[in-house]
Coordinates of C-alpha atoms in Angstrom, one line a residue:
X1050 CA -14.6 8.8 -2.0
X1051 CA -15.9 5.7 -3.5
X1052 CA -13.3 5.9 -6.5
X1053 CA -10.7 5.4 -4.1
X1054 CA -11.9 1.8 -2.9
X1055 CA -12.2 1.3 -6.4
X1056 CA -8.3 1.8 -7.0
X1057 CA -8.2 0.1 -3.2
X1058 CA -9.6 -3.0 -4.8
X1059 CA -7.3 -2.6 -8.5
X1060 CA -3.8 -2.8 -6.0
X1061 CA -5.5 -5.7 -3.8
X1062 CA -6.1 -7.4 -7.6
X1063 CA -2.3 -7.2 -8.3
X1064 CA -1.3 -8.6 -5.2
X1065 CA -3.9 -11.3 -5.8
X1066 CA -2.2 -12.3 -9.2
X1067 CA 1.7 -11.1 -8.0
X1068 CA 1.2 -13.4 -4.8
X1069 CA -0.4 -16.8 -6.9
X1070 CA 2.2 -16.5 -9.8
X1071 CA 4.9 -16.3 -6.5
X1072 CA 2.9 -19.7 -5.1
X1073 CA 1.7 -18.1 -2.3
X1074 CA -2.0 -19.5 -2.7
X1075 CA -3.7 -19.0 0.4
X1076 CA -2.6 -15.7 0.6
X1077 CA -3.3 -14.7 -3.3
X1078 CA -7.2 -15.8 -1.9
X1079 CA -6.7 -13.8 0.9
X1080 CA -6.2 -10.5 -1.3
X1081 CA -8.5 -11.7 -3.9
X1082 CA -11.5 -11.6 -0.8
X1083 CA -10.3 -8.1 -0.3
X1084 CA -10.4 -7.2 -3.9
X1085 CA -14.5 -8.2 -3.9
X1086 CA -15.0 -6.4 -0.8
X1087 CA -13.6 -3.3 -2.1
X1088 CA -14.9 -3.3 -5.2
X1089 CA -18.4 -4.0 -3.9
X1090 CA -17.9 -1.8 -1.2
X1091 CA -17.7 1.0 -3.7
X1092 CA -20.7 0.8 -5.8
X1093 CA -22.3 1.2 -2.7
X1094 CA -22.5 5.0 -2.6
X1095 CA -22.1 5.5 1.0
X1096 CA -21.7 8.7 2.5
X1097 CA -17.9 9.5 3.4
X1098 CA -18.3 9.5 6.7
X1099 CA -19.6 5.7 6.5
X1100 CA -16.7 5.1 4.3
X1101 CA -14.5 6.4 6.8
X1102 CA -15.7 3.9 9.4
X1103 CA -16.2 1.1 7.4
X1104 CA -11.9 1.9 6.5
X1105 CA -11.5 2.6 10.4
X1106 CA -13.1 -1.4 11.3
X1107 CA -11.4 -2.7 8.4
X1108 CA -7.8 -1.6 9.5
X1109 CA -8.9 -2.5 13.5
X1110 CA -9.7 -5.9 11.9
X1111 CA -6.5 -6.0 10.3
X1112 CA -4.3 -4.9 13.1
X1113 CA -6.0 -7.9 15.2
X1114 CA -5.5 -10.8 12.7
X1115 CA -2.0 -9.4 11.8
X1116 CA -0.9 -9.2 15.8
X1117 CA -2.5 -12.1 16.5
X1118 CA -0.8 -14.0 13.8
X1119 CA 2.9 -12.4 14.5
X1120 CA 2.6 -13.1 18.1
X1121 CA 1.0 -16.7 17.9
X1122 CA 1.3 -18.7 14.7
X1123 CA 4.7 -17.3 13.3
X1124 CA 7.4 -19.7 14.4
X1125 CA 10.4 -17.9 16.4
X1126 CA 12.7 -16.0 14.6
X1127 CA 9.9 -14.7 12.0
X1128 CA 10.6 -18.2 9.8
X1129 CA 13.9 -17.3 9.1
X1130 CA 16.1 -20.4 8.9

């Protein structure tokens, strides 16, 4: 299970690089933070159950943040034109 967190760290790192190259610095920093979180977590040698609990908590925080952003911060119409 710890290798899966390294894979998540790798892909969030790739996203951070691509976002930075696309002039989206704030989002790139967010993904860079996630990369560090996943890579550090992969070296903790936790039990598989604990890795699942941490991932469930991560998804819960993500969905709460995403819902808050889309409901209260995103401009009407999704920012399209």
